[in-house]
Structures are given as C-alpha cells and as structure tokens.
Tab-separated table of C-alpha atoms in Angstrom:
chain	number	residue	atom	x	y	z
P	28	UNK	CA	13.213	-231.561	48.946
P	29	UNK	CA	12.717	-234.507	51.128
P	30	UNK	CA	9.997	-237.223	50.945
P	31	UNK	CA	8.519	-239.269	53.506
P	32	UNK	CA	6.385	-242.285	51.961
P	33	UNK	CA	3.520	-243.367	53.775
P	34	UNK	CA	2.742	-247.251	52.719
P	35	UNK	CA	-1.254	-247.308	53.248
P	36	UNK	CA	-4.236	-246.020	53.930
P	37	UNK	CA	-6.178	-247.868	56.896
P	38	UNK	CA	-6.049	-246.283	60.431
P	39	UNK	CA	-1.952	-246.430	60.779
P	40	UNK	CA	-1.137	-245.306	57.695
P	41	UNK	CA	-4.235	-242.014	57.393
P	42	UNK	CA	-2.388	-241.336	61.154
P	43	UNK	CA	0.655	-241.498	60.026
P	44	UNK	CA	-0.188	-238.785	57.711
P	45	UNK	CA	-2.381	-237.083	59.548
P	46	UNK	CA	0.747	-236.675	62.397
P	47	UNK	CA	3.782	-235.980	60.088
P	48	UNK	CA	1.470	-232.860	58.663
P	49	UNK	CA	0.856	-231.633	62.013
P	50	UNK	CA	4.662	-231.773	63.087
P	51	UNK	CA	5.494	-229.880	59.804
P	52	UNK	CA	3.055	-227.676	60.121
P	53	UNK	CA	4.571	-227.058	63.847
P	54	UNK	CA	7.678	-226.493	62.472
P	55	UNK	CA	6.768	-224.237	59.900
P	56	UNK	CA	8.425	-226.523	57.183
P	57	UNK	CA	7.122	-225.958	53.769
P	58	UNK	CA	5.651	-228.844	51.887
P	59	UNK	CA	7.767	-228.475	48.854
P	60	UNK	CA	10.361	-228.737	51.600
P	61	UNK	CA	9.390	-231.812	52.967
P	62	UNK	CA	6.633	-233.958	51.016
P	63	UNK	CA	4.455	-236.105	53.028
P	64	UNK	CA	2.943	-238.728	50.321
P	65	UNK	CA	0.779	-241.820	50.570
P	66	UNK	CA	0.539	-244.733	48.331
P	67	UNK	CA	-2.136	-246.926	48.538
P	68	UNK	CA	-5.115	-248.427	46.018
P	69	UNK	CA	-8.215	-246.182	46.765
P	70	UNK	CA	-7.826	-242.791	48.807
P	71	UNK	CA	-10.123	-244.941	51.629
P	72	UNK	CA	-10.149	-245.544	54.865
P	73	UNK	CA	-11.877	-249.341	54.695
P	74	UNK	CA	-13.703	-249.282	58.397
P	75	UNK	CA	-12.434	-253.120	58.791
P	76	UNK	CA	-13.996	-253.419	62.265
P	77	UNK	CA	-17.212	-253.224	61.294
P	78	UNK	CA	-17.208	-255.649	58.081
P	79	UNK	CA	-19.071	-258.029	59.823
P	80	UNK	CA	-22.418	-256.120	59.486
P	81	UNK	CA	-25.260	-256.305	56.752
P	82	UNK	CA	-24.209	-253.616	53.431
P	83	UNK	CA	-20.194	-253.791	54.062
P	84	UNK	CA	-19.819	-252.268	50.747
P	85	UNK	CA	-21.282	-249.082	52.448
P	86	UNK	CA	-18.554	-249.202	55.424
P	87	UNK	CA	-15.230	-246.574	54.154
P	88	UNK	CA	-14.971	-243.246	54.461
P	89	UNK	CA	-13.246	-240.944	51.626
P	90	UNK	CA	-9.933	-239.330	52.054
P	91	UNK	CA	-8.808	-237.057	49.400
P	92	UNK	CA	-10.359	-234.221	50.712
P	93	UNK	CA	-8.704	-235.005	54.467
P	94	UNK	CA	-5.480	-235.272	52.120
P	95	UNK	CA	-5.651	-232.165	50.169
P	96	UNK	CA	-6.108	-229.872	53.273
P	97	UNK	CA	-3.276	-231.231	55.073
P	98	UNK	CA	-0.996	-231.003	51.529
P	99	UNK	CA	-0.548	-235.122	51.830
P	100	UNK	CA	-0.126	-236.288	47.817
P	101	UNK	CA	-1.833	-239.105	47.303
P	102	UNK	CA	-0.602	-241.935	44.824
P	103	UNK	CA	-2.722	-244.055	43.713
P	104	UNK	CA	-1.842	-247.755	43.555
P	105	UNK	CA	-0.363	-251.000	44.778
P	106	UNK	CA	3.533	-251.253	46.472
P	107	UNK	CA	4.830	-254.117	44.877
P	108	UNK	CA	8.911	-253.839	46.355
P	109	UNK	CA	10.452	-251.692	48.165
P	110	UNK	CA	14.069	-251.220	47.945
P	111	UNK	CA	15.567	-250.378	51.360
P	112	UNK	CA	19.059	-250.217	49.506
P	113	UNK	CA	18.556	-247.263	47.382
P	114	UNK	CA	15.467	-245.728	49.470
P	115	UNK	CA	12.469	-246.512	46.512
P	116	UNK	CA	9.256	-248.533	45.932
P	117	UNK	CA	7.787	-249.596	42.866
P	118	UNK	CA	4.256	-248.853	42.326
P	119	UNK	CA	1.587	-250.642	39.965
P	120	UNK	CA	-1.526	-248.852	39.162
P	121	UNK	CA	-4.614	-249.553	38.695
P	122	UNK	CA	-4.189	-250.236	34.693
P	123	UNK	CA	-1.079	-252.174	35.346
P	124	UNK	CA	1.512	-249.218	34.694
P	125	UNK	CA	4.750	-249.234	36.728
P	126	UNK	CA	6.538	-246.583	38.208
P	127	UNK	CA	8.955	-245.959	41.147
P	128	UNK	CA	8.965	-243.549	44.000
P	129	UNK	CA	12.045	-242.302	46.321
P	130	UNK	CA	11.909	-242.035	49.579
P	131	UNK	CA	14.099	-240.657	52.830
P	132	UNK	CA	11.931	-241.968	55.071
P	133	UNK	CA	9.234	-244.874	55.015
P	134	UNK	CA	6.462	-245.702	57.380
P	135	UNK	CA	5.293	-249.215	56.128
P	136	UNK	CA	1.381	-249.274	57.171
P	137	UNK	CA	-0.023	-251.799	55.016
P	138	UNK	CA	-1.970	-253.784	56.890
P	139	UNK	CA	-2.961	-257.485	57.015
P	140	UNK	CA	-4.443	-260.261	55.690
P	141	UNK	CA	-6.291	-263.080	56.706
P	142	UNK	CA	-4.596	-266.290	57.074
P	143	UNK	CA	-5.966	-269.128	54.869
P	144	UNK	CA	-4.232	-272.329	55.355
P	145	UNK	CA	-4.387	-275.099	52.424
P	146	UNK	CA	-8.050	-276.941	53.834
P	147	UNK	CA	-9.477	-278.330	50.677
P	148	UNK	CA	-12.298	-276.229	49.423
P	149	UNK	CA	-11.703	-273.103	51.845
P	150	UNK	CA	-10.665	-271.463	48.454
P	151	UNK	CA	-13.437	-272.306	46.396
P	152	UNK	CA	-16.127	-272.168	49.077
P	153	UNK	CA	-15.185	-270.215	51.891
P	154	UNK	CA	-16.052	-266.631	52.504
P	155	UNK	CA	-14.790	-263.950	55.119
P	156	UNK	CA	-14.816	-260.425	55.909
P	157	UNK	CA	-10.959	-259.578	55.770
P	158	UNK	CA	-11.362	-256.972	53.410
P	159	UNK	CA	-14.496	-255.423	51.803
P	160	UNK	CA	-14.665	-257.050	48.857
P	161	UNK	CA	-14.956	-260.472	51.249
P	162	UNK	CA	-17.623	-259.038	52.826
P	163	UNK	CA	-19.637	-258.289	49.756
P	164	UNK	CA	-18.921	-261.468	48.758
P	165	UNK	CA	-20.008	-262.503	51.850
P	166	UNK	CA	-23.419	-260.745	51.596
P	167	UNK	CA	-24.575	-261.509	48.530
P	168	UNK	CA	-24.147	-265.041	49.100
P	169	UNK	CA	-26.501	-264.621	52.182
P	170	UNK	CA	-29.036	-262.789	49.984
P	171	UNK	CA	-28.677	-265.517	46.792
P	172	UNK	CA	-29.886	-268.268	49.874
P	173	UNK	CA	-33.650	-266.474	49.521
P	174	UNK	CA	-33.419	-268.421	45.994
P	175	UNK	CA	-32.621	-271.582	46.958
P	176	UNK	CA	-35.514	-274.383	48.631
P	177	UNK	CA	-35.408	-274.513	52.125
P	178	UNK	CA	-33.150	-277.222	53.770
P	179	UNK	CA	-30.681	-277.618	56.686
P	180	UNK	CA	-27.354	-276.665	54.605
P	181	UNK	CA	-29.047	-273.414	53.188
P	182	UNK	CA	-29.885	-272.015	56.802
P	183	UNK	CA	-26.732	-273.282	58.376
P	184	UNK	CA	-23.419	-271.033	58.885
P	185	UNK	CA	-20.152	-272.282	60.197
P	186	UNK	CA	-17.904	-270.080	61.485
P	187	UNK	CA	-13.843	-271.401	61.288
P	188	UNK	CA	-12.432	-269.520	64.344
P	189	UNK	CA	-13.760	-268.609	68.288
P	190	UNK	CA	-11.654	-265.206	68.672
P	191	UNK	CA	-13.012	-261.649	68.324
P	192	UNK	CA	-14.020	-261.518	64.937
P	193	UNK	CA	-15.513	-265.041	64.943
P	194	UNK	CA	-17.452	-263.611	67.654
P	195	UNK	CA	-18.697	-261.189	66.045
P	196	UNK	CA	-19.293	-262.793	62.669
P	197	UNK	CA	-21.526	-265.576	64.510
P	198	UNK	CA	-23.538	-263.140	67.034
P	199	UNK	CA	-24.620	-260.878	63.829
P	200	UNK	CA	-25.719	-263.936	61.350
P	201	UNK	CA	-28.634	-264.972	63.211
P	202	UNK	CA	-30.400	-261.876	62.785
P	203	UNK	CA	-29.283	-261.206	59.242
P	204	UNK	CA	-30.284	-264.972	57.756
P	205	UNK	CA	-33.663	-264.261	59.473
P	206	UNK	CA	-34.281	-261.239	57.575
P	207	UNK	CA	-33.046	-262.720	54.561
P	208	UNK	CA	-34.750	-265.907	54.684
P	209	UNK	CA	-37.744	-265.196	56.670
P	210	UNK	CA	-38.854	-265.997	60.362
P	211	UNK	CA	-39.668	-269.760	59.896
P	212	UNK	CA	-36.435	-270.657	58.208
P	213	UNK	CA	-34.105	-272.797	60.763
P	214	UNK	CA	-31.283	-270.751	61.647
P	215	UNK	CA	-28.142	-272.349	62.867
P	216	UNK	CA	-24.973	-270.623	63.445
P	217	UNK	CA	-21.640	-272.405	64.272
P	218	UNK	CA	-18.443	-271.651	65.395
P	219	UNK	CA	-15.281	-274.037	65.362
P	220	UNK	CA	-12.519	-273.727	67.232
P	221	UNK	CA	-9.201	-275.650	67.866
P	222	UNK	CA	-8.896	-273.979	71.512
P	223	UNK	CA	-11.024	-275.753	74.014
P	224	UNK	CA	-12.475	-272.359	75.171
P	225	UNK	CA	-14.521	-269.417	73.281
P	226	UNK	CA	-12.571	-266.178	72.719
P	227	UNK	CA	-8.835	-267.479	74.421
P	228	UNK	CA	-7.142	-264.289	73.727
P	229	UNK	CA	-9.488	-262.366	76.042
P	230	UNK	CA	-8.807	-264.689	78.887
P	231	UNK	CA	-11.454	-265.727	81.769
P	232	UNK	CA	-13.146	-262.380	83.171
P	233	UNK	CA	-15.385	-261.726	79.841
P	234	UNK	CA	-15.869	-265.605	79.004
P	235	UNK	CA	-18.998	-266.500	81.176
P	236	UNK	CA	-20.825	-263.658	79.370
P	237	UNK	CA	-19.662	-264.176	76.229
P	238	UNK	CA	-20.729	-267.836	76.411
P	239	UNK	CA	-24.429	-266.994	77.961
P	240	UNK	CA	-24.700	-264.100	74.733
P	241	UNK	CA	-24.193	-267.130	72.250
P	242	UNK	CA	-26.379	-269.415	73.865
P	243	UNK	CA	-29.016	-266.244	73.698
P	244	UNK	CA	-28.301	-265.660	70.044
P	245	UNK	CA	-28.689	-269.501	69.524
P	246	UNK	CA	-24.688	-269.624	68.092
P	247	UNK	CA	-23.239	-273.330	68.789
P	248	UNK	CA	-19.799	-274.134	69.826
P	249	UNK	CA	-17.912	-276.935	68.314
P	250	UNK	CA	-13.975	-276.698	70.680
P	251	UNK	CA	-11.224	-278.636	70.237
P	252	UNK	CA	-11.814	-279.458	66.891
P	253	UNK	CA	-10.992	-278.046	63.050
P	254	UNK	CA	-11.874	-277.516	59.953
P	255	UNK	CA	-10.663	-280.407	57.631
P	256	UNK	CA	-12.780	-279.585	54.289
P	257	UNK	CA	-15.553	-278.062	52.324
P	258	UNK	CA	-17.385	-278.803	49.639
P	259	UNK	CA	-20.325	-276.012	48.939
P	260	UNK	CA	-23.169	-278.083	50.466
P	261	UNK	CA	-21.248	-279.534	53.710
P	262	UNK	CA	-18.143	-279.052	55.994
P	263	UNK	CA	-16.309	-281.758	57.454
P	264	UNK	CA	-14.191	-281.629	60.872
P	265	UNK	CA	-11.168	-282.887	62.014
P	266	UNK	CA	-12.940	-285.371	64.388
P	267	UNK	CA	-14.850	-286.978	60.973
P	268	UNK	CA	-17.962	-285.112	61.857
P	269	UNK	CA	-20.024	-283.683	59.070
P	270	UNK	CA	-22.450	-280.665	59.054
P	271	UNK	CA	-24.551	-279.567	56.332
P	272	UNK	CA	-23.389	-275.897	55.363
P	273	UNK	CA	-23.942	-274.036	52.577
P	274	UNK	CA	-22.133	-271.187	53.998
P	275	UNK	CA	-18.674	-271.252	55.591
P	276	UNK	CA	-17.111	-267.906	56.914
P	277	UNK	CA	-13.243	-268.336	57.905
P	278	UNK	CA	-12.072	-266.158	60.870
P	279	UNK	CA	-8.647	-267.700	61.349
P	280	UNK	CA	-6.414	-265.455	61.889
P	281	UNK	CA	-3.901	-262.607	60.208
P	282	UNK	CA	-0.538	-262.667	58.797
P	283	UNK	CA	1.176	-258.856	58.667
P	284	UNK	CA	0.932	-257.835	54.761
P	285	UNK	CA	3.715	-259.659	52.855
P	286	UNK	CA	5.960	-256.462	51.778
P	287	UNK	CA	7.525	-256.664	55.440
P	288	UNK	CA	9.342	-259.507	53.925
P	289	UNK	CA	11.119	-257.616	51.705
P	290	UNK	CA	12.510	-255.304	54.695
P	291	UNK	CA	15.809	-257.222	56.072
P	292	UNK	CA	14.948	-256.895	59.475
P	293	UNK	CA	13.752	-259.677	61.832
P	294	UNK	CA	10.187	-260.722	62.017
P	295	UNK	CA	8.139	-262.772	64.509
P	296	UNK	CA	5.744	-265.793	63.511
P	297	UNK	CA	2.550	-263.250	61.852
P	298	UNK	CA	5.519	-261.720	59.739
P	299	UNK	CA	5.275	-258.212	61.996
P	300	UNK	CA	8.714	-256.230	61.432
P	301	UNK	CA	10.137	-256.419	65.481
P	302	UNK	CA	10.257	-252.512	66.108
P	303	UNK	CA	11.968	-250.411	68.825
P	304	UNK	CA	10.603	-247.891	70.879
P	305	UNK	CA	10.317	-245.166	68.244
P	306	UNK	CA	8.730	-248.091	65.569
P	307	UNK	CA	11.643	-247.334	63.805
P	308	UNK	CA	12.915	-250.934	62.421
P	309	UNK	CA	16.136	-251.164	63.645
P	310	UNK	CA	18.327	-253.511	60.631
P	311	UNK	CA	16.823	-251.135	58.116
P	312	UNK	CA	17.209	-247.363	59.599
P	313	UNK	CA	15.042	-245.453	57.249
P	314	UNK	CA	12.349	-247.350	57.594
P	315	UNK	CA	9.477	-247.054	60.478
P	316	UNK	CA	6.746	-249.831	60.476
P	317	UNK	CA	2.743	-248.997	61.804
P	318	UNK	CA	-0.562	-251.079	62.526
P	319	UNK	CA	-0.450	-254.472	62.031
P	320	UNK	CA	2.999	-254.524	60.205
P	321	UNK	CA	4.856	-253.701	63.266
P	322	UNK	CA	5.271	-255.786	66.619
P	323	UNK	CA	6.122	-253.186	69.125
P	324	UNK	CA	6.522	-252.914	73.019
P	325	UNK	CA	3.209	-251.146	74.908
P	326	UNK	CA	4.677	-250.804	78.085
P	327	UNK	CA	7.596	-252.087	80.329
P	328	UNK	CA	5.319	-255.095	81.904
P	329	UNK	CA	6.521	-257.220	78.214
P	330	UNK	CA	2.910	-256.053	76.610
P	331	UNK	CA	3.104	-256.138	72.877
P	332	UNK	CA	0.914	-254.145	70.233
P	333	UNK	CA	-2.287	-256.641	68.925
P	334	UNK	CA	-3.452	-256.553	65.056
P	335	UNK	CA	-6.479	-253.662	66.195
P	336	UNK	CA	-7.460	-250.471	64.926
P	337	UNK	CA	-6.957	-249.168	68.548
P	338	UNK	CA	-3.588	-249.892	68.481
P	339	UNK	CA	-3.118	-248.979	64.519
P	340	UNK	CA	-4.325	-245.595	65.129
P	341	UNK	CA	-1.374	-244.992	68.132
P	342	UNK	CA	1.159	-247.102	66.244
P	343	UNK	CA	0.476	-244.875	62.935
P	344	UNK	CA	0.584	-241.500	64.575
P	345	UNK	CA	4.182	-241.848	66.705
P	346	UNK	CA	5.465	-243.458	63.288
P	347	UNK	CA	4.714	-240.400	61.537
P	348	UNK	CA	5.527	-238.338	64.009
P	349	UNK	CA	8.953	-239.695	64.582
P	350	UNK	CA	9.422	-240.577	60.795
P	351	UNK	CA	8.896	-236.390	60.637
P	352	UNK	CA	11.016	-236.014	63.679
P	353	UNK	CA	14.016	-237.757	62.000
P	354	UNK	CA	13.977	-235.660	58.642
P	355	UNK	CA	13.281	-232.501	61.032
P	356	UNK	CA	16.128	-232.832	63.375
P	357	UNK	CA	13.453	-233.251	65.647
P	358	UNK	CA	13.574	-235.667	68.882
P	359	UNK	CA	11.521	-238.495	68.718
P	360	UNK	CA	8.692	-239.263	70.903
P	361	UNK	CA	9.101	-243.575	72.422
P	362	UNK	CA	5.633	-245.171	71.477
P	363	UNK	CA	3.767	-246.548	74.894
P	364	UNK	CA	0.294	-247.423	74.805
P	365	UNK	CA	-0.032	-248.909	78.696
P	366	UNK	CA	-4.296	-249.229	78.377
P	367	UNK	CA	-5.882	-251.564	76.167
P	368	UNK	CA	-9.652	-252.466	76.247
P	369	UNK	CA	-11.806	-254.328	74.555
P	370	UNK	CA	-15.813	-253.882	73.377
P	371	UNK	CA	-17.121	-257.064	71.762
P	372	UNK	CA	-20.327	-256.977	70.111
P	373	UNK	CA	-22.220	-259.992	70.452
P	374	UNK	CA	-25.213	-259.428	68.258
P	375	UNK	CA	-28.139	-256.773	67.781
P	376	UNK	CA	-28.993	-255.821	70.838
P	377	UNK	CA	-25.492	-256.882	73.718
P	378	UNK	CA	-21.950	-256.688	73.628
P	379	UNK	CA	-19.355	-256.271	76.719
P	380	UNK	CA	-16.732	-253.496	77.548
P	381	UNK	CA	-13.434	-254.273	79.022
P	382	UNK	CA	-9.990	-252.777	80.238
P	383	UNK	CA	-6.832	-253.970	80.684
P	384	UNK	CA	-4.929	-256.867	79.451
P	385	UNK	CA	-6.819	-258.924	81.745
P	386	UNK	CA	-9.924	-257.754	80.099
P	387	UNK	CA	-11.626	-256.731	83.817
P	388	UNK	CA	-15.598	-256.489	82.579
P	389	UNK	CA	-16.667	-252.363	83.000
P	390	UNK	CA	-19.638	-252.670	80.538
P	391	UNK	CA	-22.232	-255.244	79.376
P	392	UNK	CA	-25.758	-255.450	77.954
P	393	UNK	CA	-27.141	-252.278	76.379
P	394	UNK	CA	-24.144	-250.039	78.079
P	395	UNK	CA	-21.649	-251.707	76.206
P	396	UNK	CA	-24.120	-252.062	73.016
P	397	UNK	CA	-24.364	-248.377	73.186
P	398	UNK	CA	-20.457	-247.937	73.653
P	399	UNK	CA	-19.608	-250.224	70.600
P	400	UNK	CA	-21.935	-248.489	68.394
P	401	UNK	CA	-19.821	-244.990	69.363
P	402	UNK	CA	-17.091	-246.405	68.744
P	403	UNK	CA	-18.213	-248.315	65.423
P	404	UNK	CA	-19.644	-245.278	64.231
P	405	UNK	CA	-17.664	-242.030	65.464
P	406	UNK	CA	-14.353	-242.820	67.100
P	407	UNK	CA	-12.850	-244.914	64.185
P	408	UNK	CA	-13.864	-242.661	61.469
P	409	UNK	CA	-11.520	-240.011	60.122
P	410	UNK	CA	-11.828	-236.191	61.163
P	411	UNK	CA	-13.375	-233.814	59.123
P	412	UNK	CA	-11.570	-232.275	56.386
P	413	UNK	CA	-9.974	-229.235	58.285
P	414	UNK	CA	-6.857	-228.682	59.222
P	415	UNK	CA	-7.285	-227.995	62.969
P	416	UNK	CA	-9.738	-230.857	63.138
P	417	UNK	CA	-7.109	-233.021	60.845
P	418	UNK	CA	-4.054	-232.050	64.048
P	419	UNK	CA	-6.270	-232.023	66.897
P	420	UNK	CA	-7.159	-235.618	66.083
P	421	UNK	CA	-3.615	-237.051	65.299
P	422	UNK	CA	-2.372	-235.480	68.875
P	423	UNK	CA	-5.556	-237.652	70.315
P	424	UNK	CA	-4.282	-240.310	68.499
P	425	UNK	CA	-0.843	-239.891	69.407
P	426	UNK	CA	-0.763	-238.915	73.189
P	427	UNK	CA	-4.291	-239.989	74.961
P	428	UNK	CA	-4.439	-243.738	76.078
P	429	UNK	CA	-7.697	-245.328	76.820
C-alpha cells in the first residue's frame, strides 16, 4: 500500500483530498491500494474569509462526513516535524500523545498565520481574526464594552493594517459596536497604515471607491504611520500621536505556517516553499506544497499565487491531483491560474467586484454586495457529502478559472 499525506484541512488541503480521491477513483485504484489521509486538528473547514463578521465561532463547516464518502482517513491532530529524509511526520494529539505517520507522497497545506511583530503590548492587548479562536476573542471583547461607562477609548477601534482584511475588519465594526453599544454611543473606527495609500496591493482602479465607502461608514485613515505600542486603554503611533482605544485589531500581514521550514527547499520572505509548475517542491521530490504554503507561478506574464482562498482552492486541487498522478504513473497536470479577481466588502450594505491583476472595477454597490455574500456563503463552502458532488467540485476547482 501507498500513502499520500495531506497536511491540513482549510480550502488547499480539503481540495487536495477532495482531487487525489477523484483521480483514484478514475483509475479504479483501490483505497487499501493507495491511502489518501489527512492530518489536521479538527475535521473543519475554518471559513477564514469571513472571520471578520459578528458570531465567528459559527463560521466552519464539518468534514468527516465529506471524508468518509470519498474513503479520505482522517487523523486527528497537530504536525509537529516532518522528516523529508525517511518520508514521516510526527503527530501530537489532542491529549498530548505522539505518534508518527509514513508517507510516499506529501502535500503540505497548512496554512498561515498572522504576522505579529514585537510592538509592546500587541500581545497582551491586541486582538485579530487570523484564526477563529481570534475572532471569538475578538467578539466577546466587543460585547464585554456594553459593561463598561461610556467614554472615547471604549467606542474607539484601531485597526493596524490598510490591506484587504483591514478593510474589511474596519467597514464591519461600525455597525457591530452600534448594536452592541447602542445608537448614541460615539463610534470611531481607525485604520493605520505604513503605506501612504488605502488597500496598495489592489492598486489604483478600486481605490477612489474604496476611499468614498470608508468615509460613508465613518472609518478614518491614519497613512504613513505605525503602530509603536498599546497599553489596553490607548495606542500610541510612530509619529508620537496618541489615541484612546480600548480595542486594537492587528491586520498585518501573514507568514506561510512554520513547518515549511523544516522542508530543505528554498523559501521567499513570507516563508512560502518556491514551487514548480506541478507545486511539486523541487529540493525535496516527494513533497508537493498548497495554499498559502506554496509560492507558485499563475501564468507566464511573472504572476505569482497570493495568500487567498481563491487561489488555495486551485493550488490544493492540482497538488493532489499531481501528488496522485506521481504514485499512479499518471502525468501531471502544470498548475496555471491566469484570472484573479477580487470582491471586497466594505460594510453592511457595499462592497466592489474586480478582475484581473489590475483589479479593473466590474461590480460595486449592492451588485457586488450581493456577489460577496454568494461567494461568502456558497462558493467557499465544501460540497455536499456525495461522491459525485465531492469530484464534480474538485474538477471545478481544479480546471475552471474565474
């Protein structure tokens, strides 16, 4: 029997899965021929994307059924190493038990993490919505304000970072600290940004709208300037100016999950294994990297993958196809992804649609409100838990591009 070890379960990994069942099912191979398994904490698919919203502990969809029907064994728990030299992780569970697992082939999906640099107080004080335990955090915190005496920190938010999720953090806060601490309570939302425009990563087509949605939703802009510290009750910037703040979300930025450090392969600056065009990494041969652990090529023009669940989801399905492939004597299918776009919700009731990597505006208003919630709330969520579902779903993932 062979194995092929899936490393996570977020939208590369469940695709990876999801496409190395399909191929053996193709192929007629026999699971106790070739075992597709998947190691991660919780059989979960953590909708990430949408962790900015009100009840994030509400926002993951289960997968052991999706698993069982496609004969994917789940193992529960955390990779700790992986051995490239003798093809095996180690595994800790969930009561601290050890155990290892071989493998032929490897598809490392595990994800990302926010990056939190070493500003005094960000790790006493701070909050984000990385993962969904953050958010949680995040939310009760906003719901423990109702308790405290009205006053300028207590319905002030500062948000550390002016890219997509910042965005998105800062357009949705409004509405939820009015809810939470009533209609006359003085709402002021902030972002902060070293960059000396909103949202530089989406470049100049989008921007105009983007800045008229945050002067709509009342969010301030504070560019060119840092975080320095934080205290609980204030936040001060790099330029010595203080705000009162009792709340402090950081949106700074990801670094690929810290296992890719243990493959001997090269790396660029977020720590995403540098993949070829199969996502196979080439210094370590057995090993194929997905989502925001690999840094891959999207088309001939020098486009590169981003840390999204739009590229995750492509990323994770030609990984486990070709991962499948190789132990199949199968050819391998190049990964190429030439359409990106972009929907950016900017609060309750706007948001904007774009395409291309020069993000050319198609959407705004309530057309691209009504095209994020889709997406939010259909096209990121796993199939149902049937097979033909289950393959049709990992061939859209793997072959349509936007």
């Amino acid at each position: 029997m062979k194995r092929l070890l899936i490393i996570g379960a977020g939208f590369a990994g469940m695709y990876a899965a999801l496409s190395a069942a399909r191929l053996r099912d193709a192929r007629k191979v026999s699971p106790d021929d070739l075992e597709i398994s998947l190691v991660a904490p919780e059989p979960r698919l953590v909708i990430r994307p949408r962790l900015y919203e009100s009840r994030p502990e509400t926002l993951f969809a289960p997968l052991s059924e999706l698993f069982e029907v496609l004969d994917v064994c789940y193992e529960q728990g955390c990779v700790e190493t992986v051995h490239t030299d003798i093809g095996s992780v180690e595994v800790v569970g969930a009561a601290g038990e050890r155990r290892s697992l071989s493998y032929d082939r490897l598809v490392l999906a595990a994800g990302s993490r926010l990056f939190k640099p070493d500003v005094p107080g960000l790790a006493a004080f701070g909050f984000s919505v990385d993962q969904i335990d953050d958010a949680a955090a995040l939310d009760r915190h906003l719901h423990a304000l109702a308790e405290r005496p009205a006053s300028a920190p207590r319905d002030t938010a500062v948000v550390a970072g002016g890219g997509f999720t910042g965005i998105e953090v800062a357009t949705e806060l409004p509405s939820r600290m009015r809810a939470i601490l009533g209609s006359e309570a003085n709402i002021r939302v902030i972002i902060v940004d070293r960059n000396e425009v909103i949202a530089p990563a989406m470049g100049a087509n989008p921007r105009p709208l983007i800045e008229a949605a945050l002067r709509e939703a009342g969010v301030e802009t504070r560019l060119g300037v840092g975080i320095s510290a934080l205290d609980g009750a204030s936040v001060t910037l790099s330029d010595g100016t203080r705000i009162g703040s009792a709340t402090v979300v950081w949106a700074g930025g990801m670094r690929a999950n810290p296992l890719t450090e243990q493959i001997p392969a090269e790396r660029e600056r977020s720590g995403r294994l540098i993949v070829d065009s199969n996502l196979r990494v080439p210094d370590a041969p057995a090993v194929f990297a997905a989502g925001d652990t690999a840094r891959a090529e999207t088309d001939d023009l020098g486009n590169r993958s981003l840390m999204s669940c739009q590229h995750a989801n492509r990323l994770g399905a030609v990984a486990g196809f070709n991962a499948a492939a190789d132990l199949l004597g199968v050819p391998p299918e190049p990964y190429r992804q030439k359409n990106y776009v972009t929907c950016l919700d900017l609060g309750p009731s706007t948001a904007v649609f774009a395409r291309g990597w020069d993000s050319k505006v198609e959407l705004t208003g309530e057309q691209a409100k009504n095209m994020k919630r889709e997406i939010n709330t259909k096209w990121i969520y796993p199939p149902r838990a049937e097979r033909s579902a289950a393959f049709e779903a990992a061939e859209w993932a793997r072959l349509v591009d936007y």
